mmCIF file of C-alpha atoms in Angstrom:
data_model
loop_
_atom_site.group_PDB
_atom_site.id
_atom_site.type_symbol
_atom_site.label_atom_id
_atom_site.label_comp_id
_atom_site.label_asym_id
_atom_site.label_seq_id
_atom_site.Cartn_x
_atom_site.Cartn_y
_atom_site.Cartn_z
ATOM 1 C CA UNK E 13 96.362 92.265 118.017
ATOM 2 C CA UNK E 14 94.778 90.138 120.140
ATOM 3 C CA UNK E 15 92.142 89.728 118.983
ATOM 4 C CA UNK E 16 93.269 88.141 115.453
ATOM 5 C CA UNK E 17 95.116 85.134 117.293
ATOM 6 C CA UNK E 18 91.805 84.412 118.846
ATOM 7 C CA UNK E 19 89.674 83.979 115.793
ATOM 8 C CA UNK E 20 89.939 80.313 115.955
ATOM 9 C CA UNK E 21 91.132 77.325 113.360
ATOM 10 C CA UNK E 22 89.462 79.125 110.166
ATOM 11 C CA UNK E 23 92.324 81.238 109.198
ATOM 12 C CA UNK E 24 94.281 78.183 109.264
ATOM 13 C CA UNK E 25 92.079 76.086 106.997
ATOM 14 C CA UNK E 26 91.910 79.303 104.739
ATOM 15 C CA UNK E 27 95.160 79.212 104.151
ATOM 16 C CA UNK E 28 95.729 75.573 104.351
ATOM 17 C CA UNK E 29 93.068 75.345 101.549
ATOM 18 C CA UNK E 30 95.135 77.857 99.790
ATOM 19 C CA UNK E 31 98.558 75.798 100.230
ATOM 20 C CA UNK E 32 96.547 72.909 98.525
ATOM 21 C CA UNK E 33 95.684 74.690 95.364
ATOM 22 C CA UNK E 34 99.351 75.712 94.885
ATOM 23 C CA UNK E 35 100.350 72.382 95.417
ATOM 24 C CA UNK E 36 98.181 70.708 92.765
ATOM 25 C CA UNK E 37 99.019 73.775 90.376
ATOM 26 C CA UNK E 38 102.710 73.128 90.963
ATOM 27 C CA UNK E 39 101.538 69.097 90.039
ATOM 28 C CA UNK E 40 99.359 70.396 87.329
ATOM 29 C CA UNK E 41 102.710 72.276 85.752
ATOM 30 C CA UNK E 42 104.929 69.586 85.802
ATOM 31 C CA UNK E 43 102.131 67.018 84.219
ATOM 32 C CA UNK E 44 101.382 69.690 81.285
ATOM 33 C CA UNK E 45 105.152 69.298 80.135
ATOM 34 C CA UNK E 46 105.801 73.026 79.444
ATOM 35 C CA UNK E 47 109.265 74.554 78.768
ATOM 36 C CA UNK E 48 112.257 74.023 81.700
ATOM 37 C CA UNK E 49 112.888 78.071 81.838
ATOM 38 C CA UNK E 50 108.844 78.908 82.333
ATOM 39 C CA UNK E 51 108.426 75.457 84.827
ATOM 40 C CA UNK E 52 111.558 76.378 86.590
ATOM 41 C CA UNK E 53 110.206 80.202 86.953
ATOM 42 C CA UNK E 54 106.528 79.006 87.895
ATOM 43 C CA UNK E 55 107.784 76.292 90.611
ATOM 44 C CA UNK E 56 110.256 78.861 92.655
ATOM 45 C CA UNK E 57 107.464 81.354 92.260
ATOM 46 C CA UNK E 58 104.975 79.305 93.806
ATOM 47 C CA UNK E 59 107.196 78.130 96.392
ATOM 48 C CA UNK E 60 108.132 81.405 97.289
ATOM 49 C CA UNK E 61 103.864 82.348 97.518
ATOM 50 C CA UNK E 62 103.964 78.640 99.788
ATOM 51 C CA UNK E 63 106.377 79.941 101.785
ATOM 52 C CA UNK E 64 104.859 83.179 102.273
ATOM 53 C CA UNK E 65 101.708 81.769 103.597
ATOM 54 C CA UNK E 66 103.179 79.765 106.265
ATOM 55 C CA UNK E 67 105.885 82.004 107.294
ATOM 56 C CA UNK E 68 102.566 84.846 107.904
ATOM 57 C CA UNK E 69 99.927 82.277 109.183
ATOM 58 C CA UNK E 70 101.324 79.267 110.249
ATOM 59 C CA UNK E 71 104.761 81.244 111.793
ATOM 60 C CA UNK E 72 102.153 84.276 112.919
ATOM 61 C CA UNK E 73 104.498 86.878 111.126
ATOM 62 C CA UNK E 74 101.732 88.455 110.066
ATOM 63 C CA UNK E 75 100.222 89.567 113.667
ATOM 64 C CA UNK E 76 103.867 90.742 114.412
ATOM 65 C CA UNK E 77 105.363 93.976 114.146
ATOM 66 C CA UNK E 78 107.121 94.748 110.881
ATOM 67 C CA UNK E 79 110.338 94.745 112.363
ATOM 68 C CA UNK E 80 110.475 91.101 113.775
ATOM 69 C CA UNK E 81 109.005 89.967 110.365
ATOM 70 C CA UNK E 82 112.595 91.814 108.936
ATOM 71 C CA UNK E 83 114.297 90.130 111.469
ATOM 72 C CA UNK E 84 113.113 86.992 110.200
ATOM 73 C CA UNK E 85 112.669 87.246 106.210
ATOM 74 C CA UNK E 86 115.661 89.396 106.145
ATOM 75 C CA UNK E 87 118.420 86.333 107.245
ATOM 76 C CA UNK E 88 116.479 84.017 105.330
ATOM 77 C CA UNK E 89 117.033 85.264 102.000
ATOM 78 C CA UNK E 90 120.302 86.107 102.875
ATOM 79 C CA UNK E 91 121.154 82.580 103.646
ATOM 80 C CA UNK E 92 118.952 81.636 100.220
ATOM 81 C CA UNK E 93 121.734 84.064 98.453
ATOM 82 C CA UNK E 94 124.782 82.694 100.364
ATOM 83 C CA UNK E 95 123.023 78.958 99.257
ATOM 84 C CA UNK E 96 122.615 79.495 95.835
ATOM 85 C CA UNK E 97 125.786 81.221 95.651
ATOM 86 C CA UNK E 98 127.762 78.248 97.100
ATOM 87 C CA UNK E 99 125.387 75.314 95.402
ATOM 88 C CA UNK E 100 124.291 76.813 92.360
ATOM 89 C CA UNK E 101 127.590 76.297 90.509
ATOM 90 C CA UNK E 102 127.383 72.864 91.119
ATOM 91 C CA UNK E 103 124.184 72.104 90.649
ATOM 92 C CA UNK E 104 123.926 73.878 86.996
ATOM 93 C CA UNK E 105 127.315 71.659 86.087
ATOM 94 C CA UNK E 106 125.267 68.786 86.693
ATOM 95 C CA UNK E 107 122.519 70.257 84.691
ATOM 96 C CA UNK E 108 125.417 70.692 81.863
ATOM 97 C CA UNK E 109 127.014 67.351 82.384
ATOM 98 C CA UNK E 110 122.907 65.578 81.131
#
């Protein structure tokens, strides 16, 4: 375990590099104009695949034990239910209200 937080900065540009190309596929999707259900789908997905990255790299969940990661990616999506539960009425009214 050691060992992998001593491997230096290229894990970090790895996965920086990879938090790039999700970022210009997530501009590339909006710019091609597809359908609100499939760009709505493909933008929370590749959040979620963003968030991943830097919650096991960046964060170094993924040189922890399994059950800190729990401890940690089990309250967030918790509080991402409890969120969406208490703003996603609202915010789909607006959506209605357009």
């Amino acid at each position: 375990m050691a060992d992998e937080h001593h491997r230096g900065y290229r894990i970090y540009a790895i996965t920086w590099f990879w938090l790039l190309v999700i970022t210009l596929l997530e501009v590339a999707i909006v710019l091609v104009g597809v359908p609100r259900a499939v760009l709505v789908t493909a933008l929370v997905v590749l959040a979620l695949m963003k968030a991943a990255l830097i919650m096991a790299y960046f964060m170094h969940l993924a040189y922890e034990r399994l059950t800190l990661v729990y401890a940690v990616v089990v309250p967030m999506a918790l509080l991402a239910v409890v969120m969406f539960a208490f703003i996603g009425p609202d915010a789909l009214s607006v959506h209605r209200m357009r």
